[in-house]
mmCIF file of C-alpha atoms in Angstrom:
data_model
loop_
_atom_site.group_PDB
_atom_site.id
_atom_site.type_symbol
_atom_site.label_atom_id
_atom_site.label_comp_id
_atom_site.label_asym_id
_atom_site.label_seq_id
_atom_site.Cartn_x
_atom_site.Cartn_y
_atom_site.Cartn_z
ATOM 1 C CA MET A 1 23.988 23.508 18.573
ATOM 2 C CA ALA A 2 21.108 22.822 20.923
ATOM 3 C CA GLN A 3 18.949 19.737 20.674
ATOM 4 C CA GLN A 4 15.424 20.764 19.736
ATOM 5 C CA ARG A 5 12.146 19.126 18.859
ATOM 6 C CA THR A 6 9.938 20.019 15.957
ATOM 7 C CA PHE A 7 6.681 18.739 14.513
ATOM 8 C CA SER A 8 6.062 17.226 11.091
ATOM 9 C CA ILE A 9 3.045 16.053 9.137
ATOM 10 C CA ILE A 10 3.330 13.868 6.070
ATOM 11 C CA LYS A 11 0.223 15.047 4.241
ATOM 12 C CA PRO A 12 -2.508 13.045 2.451
ATOM 13 C CA ASP A 13 -1.029 13.592 -1.023
ATOM 14 C CA ALA A 14 2.167 11.848 0.095
ATOM 15 C CA THR A 15 0.564 9.014 2.077
ATOM 16 C CA ARG A 16 -1.758 8.311 -0.867
ATOM 17 C CA ARG A 17 1.334 7.783 -3.035
ATOM 18 C CA ASN A 18 3.147 5.609 -0.446
ATOM 19 C CA LEU A 19 5.919 8.158 0.124
ATOM 20 C CA THR A 20 6.139 7.881 3.930
ATOM 21 C CA GLY A 21 9.313 5.760 3.815
ATOM 22 C CA ALA A 22 11.019 7.956 1.222
ATOM 23 C CA ILE A 23 10.209 11.107 3.203
ATOM 24 C CA ASN A 24 11.366 9.517 6.459
ATOM 25 C CA ALA A 25 14.627 8.509 4.769
ATOM 26 C CA LYS A 26 15.252 12.178 3.828
ATOM 27 C CA ILE A 27 14.450 13.273 7.376
ATOM 28 C CA GLU A 28 16.834 10.744 8.895
ATOM 29 C CA ALA A 29 19.564 11.423 6.315
ATOM 30 C CA SER A 30 19.494 15.081 7.407
ATOM 31 C CA GLY A 31 20.505 14.053 10.920
ATOM 32 C CA LEU A 32 17.081 14.386 12.517
ATOM 33 C CA ARG A 33 15.656 11.518 14.571
ATOM 34 C CA ILE A 34 11.994 10.513 14.457
ATOM 35 C CA ILE A 35 11.159 10.109 18.159
ATOM 36 C CA ALA A 36 7.376 9.764 17.824
ATOM 37 C CA GLN A 37 5.205 8.852 14.862
ATOM 38 C CA LYS A 38 1.666 7.741 14.160
ATOM 39 C CA ARG A 39 -0.597 7.413 11.153
ATOM 40 C CA ILE A 40 -3.996 8.974 11.705
ATOM 41 C CA HIS A 41 -6.991 10.143 9.735
ATOM 42 C CA MET A 42 -7.612 13.678 10.982
ATOM 43 C CA THR A 43 -11.180 14.636 11.732
ATOM 44 C CA SER A 44 -12.579 17.947 10.526
ATOM 45 C CA GLU A 45 -12.512 19.099 14.145
ATOM 46 C CA GLN A 46 -8.818 18.202 14.584
ATOM 47 C CA ALA A 47 -7.822 19.854 11.310
ATOM 48 C CA GLY A 48 -9.970 22.903 12.051
ATOM 49 C CA GLU A 49 -8.357 23.363 15.465
ATOM 50 C CA PHE A 50 -4.857 22.733 14.129
ATOM 51 C CA TYR A 51 -5.230 25.300 11.337
ATOM 52 C CA ALA A 52 -7.349 27.776 13.365
ATOM 53 C CA VAL A 53 -4.721 30.468 12.778
ATOM 54 C CA HIS A 54 -5.851 30.467 9.120
ATOM 55 C CA LYS A 55 -9.609 30.504 9.870
ATOM 56 C CA GLU A 56 -10.205 33.938 8.335
ATOM 57 C CA ARG A 57 -8.239 33.205 5.178
ATOM 58 C CA PRO A 58 -10.037 32.201 1.977
ATOM 59 C CA PHE A 59 -8.203 28.867 1.702
ATOM 60 C CA TYR A 60 -9.111 27.640 5.217
ATOM 61 C CA GLY A 61 -12.038 25.426 4.157
ATOM 62 C CA GLU A 62 -10.058 23.829 1.338
ATOM 63 C CA LEU A 63 -7.099 23.255 3.677
ATOM 64 C CA VAL A 64 -9.262 21.467 6.250
ATOM 65 C CA GLU A 65 -10.896 19.433 3.487
ATOM 66 C CA PHE A 66 -7.512 18.441 2.043
ATOM 67 C CA MET A 67 -6.006 17.501 5.408
ATOM 68 C CA THR A 68 -8.992 15.239 6.138
ATOM 69 C CA SER A 69 -9.049 13.667 2.659
ATOM 70 C CA GLY A 70 -6.849 10.736 3.678
ATOM 71 C CA PRO A 71 -4.406 9.500 6.288
ATOM 72 C CA VAL A 72 -1.517 11.629 7.490
ATOM 73 C CA VAL A 73 1.593 10.741 9.483
ATOM 74 C CA VAL A 74 2.237 13.023 12.447
ATOM 75 C CA GLN A 75 5.755 13.029 13.864
ATOM 76 C CA VAL A 76 8.047 14.520 16.461
ATOM 77 C CA LEU A 77 11.569 15.095 15.187
ATOM 78 C CA GLU A 78 14.625 15.779 17.311
ATOM 79 C CA GLY A 79 18.077 17.082 16.497
ATOM 80 C CA ASP A 80 20.430 20.029 16.414
ATOM 81 C CA ASP A 81 18.472 23.172 15.538
ATOM 82 C CA ALA A 82 15.577 20.888 14.542
ATOM 83 C CA VAL A 83 13.107 23.579 13.453
ATOM 84 C CA ALA A 84 15.504 25.157 10.958
ATOM 85 C CA ALA A 85 16.980 21.805 9.949
ATOM 86 C CA TYR A 86 13.587 20.356 9.064
ATOM 87 C CA ARG A 87 12.463 23.484 7.250
ATOM 88 C CA GLY A 88 15.607 23.165 5.144
ATOM 89 C CA VAL A 89 14.865 19.507 4.346
ATOM 90 C CA MET A 90 11.241 20.345 3.469
ATOM 91 C CA GLY A 91 12.071 23.105 1.002
ATOM 92 C CA ALA A 92 10.002 26.129 0.014
ATOM 93 C CA THR A 93 6.212 25.953 0.328
ATOM 94 C CA ASN A 94 5.923 26.331 -3.435
ATOM 95 C CA PRO A 95 7.706 23.285 -4.894
ATOM 96 C CA ALA A 96 8.665 25.327 -7.962
ATOM 97 C CA ASP A 97 10.800 27.489 -5.658
ATOM 98 C CA ALA A 98 12.191 24.608 -3.571
ATOM 99 C CA ASP A 99 15.857 23.632 -3.756
ATOM 100 C CA GLU A 100 16.875 20.410 -5.489
ATOM 101 C CA GLY A 101 16.929 17.451 -3.135
ATOM 102 C CA THR A 102 14.287 18.803 -0.778
ATOM 103 C CA ILE A 103 11.114 16.878 0.058
ATOM 104 C CA ARG A 104 8.832 19.366 -1.657
ATOM 105 C CA LYS A 105 10.967 19.611 -4.804
ATOM 106 C CA GLU A 106 10.983 15.826 -5.180
ATOM 107 C CA PHE A 107 7.519 14.856 -3.981
ATOM 108 C CA ALA A 108 5.050 17.781 -3.904
ATOM 109 C CA GLU A 109 2.229 17.807 -6.426
ATOM 110 C CA SER A 110 1.422 21.519 -6.031
ATOM 111 C CA ILE A 111 1.700 24.440 -3.650
ATOM 112 C CA GLU A 112 -1.395 23.110 -1.851
ATOM 113 C CA ALA A 113 -0.497 19.399 -1.992
ATOM 114 C CA ASN A 114 3.109 19.938 -0.955
ATOM 115 C CA SER A 115 3.564 16.630 0.897
ATOM 116 C CA VAL A 116 4.729 17.883 4.318
ATOM 117 C CA HIS A 117 4.146 20.389 7.085
ATOM 118 C CA GLY A 118 6.761 21.531 9.586
ATOM 119 C CA SER A 119 6.683 23.878 12.541
ATOM 120 C CA ASP A 120 7.947 27.403 11.897
ATOM 121 C CA SER A 121 9.212 28.120 15.428
ATOM 122 C CA LEU A 122 10.061 26.363 18.689
ATOM 123 C CA GLU A 123 6.941 27.848 20.266
ATOM 124 C CA ASN A 124 4.677 26.531 17.510
ATOM 125 C CA ALA A 125 6.471 23.181 17.564
ATOM 126 C CA ALA A 126 5.564 22.736 21.240
ATOM 127 C CA ILE A 127 1.921 23.655 20.555
ATOM 128 C CA GLU A 128 1.685 21.402 17.490
ATOM 129 C CA ILE A 129 3.360 18.441 19.214
ATOM 130 C CA ALA A 130 0.943 18.741 22.156
ATOM 131 C CA HIS A 131 -1.995 18.803 19.725
ATOM 132 C CA PHE A 132 -1.267 15.221 18.606
ATOM 133 C CA PHE A 133 0.992 13.576 21.203
ATOM 134 C CA ASN A 134 0.967 12.916 24.936
ATOM 135 C CA ASP A 135 4.340 12.987 26.708
ATOM 136 C CA ASP A 136 4.323 9.184 27.091
ATOM 137 C CA GLU A 137 4.083 8.758 23.301
ATOM 138 C CA ILE A 138 7.379 10.569 22.698
ATOM 139 C CA VAL A 139 9.951 7.875 23.285
ATOM 140 C CA GLY A 140 13.086 9.168 21.582
#
């Protein structure tokens, strides 16, 4: 398996409930390493740019509002097949459909407030990582 990097966000619903440590424990238990991490409060501009792909969708405004409603933890994860590995640890977008033991099954409040975001491809991971981190901040 090839070492890869992927991007993660611990969303406002999870940081509000002090779940950062519990989520990080699940990430690390899966074999992924957290090689960069910072807690930020996204601006509307940052969230709008990050989710620009959804700009024409009806939920875009609510998504930007939610992602700016409180602090988030942005992270770079590294490991074997990291994109797929993290998506497996996260679980399905809808927590009702997520497998037992996944982050979303255990911690999500709803399909919208589903506690975490993860890149869906290596290409998007590179774009998302660059959105929040400079090369000198990734110290893994």
